[in-house]
mmCIF file of N, CA, C and O in Angstrom:
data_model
loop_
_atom_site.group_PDB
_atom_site.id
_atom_site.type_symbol
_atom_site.label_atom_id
_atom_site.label_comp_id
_atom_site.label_asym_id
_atom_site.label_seq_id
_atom_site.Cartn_x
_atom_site.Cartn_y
_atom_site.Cartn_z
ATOM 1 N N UNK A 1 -16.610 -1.905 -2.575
ATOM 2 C CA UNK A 1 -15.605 -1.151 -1.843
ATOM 3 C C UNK A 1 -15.819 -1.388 -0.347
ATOM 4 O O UNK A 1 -16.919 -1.576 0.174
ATOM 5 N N UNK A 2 -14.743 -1.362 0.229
ATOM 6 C CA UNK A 2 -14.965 -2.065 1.996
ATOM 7 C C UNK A 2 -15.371 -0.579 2.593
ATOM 8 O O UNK A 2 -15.370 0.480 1.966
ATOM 9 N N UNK A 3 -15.680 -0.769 3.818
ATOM 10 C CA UNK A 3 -16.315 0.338 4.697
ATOM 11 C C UNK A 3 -14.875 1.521 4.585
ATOM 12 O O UNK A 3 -13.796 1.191 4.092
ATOM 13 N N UNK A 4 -15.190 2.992 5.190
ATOM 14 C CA UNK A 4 -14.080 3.459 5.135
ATOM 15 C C UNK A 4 -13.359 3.071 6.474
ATOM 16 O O UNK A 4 -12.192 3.460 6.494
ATOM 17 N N UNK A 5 -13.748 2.430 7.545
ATOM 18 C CA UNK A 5 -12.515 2.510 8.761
ATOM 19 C C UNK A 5 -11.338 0.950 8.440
ATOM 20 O O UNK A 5 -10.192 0.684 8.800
ATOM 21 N N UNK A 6 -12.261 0.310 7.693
ATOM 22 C CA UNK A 6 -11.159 -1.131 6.997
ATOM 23 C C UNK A 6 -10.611 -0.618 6.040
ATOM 24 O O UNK A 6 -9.465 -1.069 6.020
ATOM 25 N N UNK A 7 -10.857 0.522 4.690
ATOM 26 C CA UNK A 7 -10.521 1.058 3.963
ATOM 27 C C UNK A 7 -9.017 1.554 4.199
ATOM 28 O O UNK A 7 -7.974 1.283 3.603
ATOM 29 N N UNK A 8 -9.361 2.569 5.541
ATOM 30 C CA UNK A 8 -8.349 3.153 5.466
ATOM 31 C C UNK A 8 -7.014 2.452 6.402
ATOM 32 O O UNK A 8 -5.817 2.674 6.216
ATOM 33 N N UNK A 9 -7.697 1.449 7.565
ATOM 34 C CA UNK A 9 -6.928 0.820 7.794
ATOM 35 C C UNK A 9 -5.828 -0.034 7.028
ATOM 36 O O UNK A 9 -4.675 0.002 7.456
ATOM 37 N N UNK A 10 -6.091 -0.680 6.085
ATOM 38 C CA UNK A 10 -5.658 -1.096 4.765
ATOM 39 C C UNK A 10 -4.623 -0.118 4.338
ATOM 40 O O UNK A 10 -3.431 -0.412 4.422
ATOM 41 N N UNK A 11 -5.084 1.204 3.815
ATOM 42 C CA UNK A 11 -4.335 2.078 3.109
ATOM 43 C C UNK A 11 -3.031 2.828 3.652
ATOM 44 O O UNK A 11 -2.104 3.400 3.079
ATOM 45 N N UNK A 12 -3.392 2.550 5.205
ATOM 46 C CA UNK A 12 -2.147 2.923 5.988
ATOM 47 C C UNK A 12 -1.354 1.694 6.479
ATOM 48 O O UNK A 12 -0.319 2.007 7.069
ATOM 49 N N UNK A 13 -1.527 0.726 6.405
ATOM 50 C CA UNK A 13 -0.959 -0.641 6.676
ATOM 51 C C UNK A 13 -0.083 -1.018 5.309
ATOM 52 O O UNK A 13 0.768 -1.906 5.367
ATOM 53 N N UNK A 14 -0.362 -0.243 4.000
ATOM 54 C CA UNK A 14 0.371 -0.272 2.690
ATOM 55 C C UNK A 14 1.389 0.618 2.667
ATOM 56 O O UNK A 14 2.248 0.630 1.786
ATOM 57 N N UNK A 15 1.339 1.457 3.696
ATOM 58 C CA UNK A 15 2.309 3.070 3.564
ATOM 59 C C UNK A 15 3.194 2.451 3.231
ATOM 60 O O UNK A 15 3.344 2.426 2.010
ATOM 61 N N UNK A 16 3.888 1.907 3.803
ATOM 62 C CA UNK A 16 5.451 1.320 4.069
ATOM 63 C C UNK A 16 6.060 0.957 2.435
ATOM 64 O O UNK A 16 7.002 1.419 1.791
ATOM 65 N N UNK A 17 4.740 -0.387 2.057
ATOM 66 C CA UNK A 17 5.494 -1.003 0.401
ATOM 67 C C UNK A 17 5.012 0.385 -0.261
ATOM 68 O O UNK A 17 5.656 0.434 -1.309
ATOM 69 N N UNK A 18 4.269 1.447 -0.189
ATOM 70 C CA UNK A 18 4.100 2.115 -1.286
ATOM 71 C C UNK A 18 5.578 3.166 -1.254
ATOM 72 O O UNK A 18 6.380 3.279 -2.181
ATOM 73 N N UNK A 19 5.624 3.686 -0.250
ATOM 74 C CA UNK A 19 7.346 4.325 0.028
ATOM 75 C C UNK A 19 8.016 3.624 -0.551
ATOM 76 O O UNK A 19 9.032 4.100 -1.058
ATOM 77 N N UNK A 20 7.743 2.340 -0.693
ATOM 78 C CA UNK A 20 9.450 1.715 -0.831
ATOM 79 C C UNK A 20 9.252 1.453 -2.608
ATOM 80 O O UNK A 20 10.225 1.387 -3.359
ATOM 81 N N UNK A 21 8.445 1.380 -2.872
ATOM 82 C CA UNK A 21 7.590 1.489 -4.342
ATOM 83 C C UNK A 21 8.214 2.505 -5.189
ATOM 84 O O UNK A 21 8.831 2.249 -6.223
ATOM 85 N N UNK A 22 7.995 3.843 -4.625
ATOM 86 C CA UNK A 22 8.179 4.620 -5.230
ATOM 87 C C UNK A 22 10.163 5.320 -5.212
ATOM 88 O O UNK A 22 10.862 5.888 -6.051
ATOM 89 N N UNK A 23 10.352 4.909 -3.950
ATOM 90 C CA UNK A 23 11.708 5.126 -3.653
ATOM 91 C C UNK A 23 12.359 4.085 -4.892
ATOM 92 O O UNK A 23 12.920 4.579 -5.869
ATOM 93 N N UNK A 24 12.209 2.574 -4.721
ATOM 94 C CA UNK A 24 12.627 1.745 -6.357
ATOM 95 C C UNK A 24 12.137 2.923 -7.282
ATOM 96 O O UNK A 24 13.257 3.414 -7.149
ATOM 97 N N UNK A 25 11.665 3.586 -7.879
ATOM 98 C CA UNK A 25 11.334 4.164 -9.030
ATOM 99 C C UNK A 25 12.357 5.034 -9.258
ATOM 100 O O UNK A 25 13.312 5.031 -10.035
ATOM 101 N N UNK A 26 11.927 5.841 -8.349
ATOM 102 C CA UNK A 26 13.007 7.198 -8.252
ATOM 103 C C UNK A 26 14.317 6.629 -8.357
ATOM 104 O O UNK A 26 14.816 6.853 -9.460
ATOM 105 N N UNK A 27 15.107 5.905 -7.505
ATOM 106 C CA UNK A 27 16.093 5.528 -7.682
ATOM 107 C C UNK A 27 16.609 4.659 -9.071
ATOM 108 O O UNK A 27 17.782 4.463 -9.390
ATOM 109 N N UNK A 28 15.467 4.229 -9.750
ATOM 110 C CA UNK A 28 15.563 3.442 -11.046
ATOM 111 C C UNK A 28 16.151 4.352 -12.558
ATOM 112 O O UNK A 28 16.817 4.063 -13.553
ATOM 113 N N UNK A 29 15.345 5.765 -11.933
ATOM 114 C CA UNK A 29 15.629 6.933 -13.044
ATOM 115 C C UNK A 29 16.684 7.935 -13.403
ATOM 116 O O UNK A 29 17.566 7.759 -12.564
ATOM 117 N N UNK A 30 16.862 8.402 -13.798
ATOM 118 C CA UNK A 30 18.044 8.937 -13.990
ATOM 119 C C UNK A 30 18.347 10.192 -13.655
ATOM 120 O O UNK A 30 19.446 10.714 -13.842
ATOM 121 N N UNK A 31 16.941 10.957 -12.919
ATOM 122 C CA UNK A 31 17.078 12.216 -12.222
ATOM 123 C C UNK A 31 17.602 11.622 -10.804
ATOM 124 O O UNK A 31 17.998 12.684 -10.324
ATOM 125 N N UNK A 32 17.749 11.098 -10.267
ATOM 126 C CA UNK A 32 18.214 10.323 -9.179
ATOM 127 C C UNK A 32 19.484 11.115 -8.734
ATOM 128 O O UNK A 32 19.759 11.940 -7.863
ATOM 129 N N UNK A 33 20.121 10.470 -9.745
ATOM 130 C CA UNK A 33 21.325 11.319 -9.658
ATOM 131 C C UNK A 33 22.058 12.769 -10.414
ATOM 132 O O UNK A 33 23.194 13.172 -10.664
ATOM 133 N N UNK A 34 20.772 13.195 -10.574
ATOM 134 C CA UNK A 34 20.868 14.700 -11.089
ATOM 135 C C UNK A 34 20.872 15.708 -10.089
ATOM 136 O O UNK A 34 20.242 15.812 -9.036
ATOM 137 N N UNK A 35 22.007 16.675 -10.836
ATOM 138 C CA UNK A 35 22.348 18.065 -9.547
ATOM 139 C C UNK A 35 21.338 18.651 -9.621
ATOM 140 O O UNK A 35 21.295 19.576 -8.810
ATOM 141 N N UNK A 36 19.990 18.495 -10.565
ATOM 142 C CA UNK A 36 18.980 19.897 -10.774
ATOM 143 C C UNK A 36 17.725 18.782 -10.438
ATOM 144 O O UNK A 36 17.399 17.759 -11.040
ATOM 145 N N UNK A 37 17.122 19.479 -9.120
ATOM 146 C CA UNK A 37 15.552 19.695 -9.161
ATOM 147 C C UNK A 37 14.644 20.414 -9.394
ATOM 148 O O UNK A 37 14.505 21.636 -9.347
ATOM 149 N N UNK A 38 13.789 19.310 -9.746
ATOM 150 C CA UNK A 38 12.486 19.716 -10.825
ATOM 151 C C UNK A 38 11.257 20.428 -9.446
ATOM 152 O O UNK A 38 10.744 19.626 -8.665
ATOM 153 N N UNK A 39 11.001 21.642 -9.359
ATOM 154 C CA UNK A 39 10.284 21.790 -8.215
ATOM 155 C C UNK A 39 8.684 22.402 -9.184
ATOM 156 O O UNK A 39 8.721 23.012 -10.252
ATOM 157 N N UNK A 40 7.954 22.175 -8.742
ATOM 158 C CA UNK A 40 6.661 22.613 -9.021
ATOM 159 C C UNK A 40 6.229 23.554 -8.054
ATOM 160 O O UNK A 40 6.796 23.091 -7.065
ATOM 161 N N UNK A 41 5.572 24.629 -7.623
ATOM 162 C CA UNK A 41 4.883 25.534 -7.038
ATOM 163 C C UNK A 41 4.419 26.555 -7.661
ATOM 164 O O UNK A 41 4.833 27.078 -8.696
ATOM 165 N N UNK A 42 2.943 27.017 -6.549
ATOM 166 C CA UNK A 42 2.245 28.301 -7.238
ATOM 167 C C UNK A 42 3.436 29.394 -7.608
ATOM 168 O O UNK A 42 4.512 29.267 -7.024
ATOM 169 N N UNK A 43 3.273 30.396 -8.506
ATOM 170 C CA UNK A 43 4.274 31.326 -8.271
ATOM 171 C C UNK A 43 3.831 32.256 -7.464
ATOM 172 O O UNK A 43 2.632 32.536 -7.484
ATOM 173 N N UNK A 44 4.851 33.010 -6.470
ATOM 174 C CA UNK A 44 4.289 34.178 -5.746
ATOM 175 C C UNK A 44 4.855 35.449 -6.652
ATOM 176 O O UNK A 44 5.770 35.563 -7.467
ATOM 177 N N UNK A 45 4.227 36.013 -6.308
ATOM 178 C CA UNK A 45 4.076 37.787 -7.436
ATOM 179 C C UNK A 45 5.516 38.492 -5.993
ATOM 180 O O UNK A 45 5.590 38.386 -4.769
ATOM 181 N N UNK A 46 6.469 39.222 -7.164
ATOM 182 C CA UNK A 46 7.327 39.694 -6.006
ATOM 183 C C UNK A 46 7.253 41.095 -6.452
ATOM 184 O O UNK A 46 7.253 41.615 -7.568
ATOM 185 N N UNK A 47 7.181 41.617 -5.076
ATOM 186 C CA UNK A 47 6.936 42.850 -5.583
ATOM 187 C C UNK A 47 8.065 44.010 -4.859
ATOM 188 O O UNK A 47 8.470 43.573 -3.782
ATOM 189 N N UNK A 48 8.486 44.988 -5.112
ATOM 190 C CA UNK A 48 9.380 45.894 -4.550
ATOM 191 C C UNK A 48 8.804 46.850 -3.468
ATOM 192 O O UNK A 48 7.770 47.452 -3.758
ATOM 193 N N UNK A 49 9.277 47.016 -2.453
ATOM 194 C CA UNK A 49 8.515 47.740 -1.630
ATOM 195 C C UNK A 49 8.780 49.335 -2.178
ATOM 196 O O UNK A 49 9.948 49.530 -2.514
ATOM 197 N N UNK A 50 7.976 50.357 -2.300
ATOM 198 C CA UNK A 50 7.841 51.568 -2.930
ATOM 199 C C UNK A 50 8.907 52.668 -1.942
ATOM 200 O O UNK A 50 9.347 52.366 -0.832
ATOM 201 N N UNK A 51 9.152 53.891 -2.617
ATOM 202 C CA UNK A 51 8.741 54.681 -1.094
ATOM 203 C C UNK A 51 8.070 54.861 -0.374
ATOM 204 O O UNK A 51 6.865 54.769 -0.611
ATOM 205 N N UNK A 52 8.670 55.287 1.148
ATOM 206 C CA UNK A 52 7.085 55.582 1.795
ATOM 207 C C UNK A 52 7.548 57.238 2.319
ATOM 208 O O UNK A 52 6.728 57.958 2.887
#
């Protein structure tokens, strides 16, 4: 494995084809053009504020 400052130099010098990598994908699939996104997140607890 190369040092990490060539490492990462490397890994940010790839940004670009890996964007464009994944943008071909996405665009390859068929949620692409779907009205519904798929979102992932923690859930937050909702709570009602009481009387005070």
């Amino acid at each position: 494995m190369p040092k990490r400052p060539g490492y990462n130099k490397r890994l940010r010098a790839a940004l670009p084809v890996v964007k464009k990598a994944i943008r071909l994908l996405a665009v390859d699939s068929d949620f692409w053009f779907d009205n519904h996104w798929i979102v992932d997140s923690t859930p937050v607890p909702a709570t009602c504020p009481g009387p005070r």
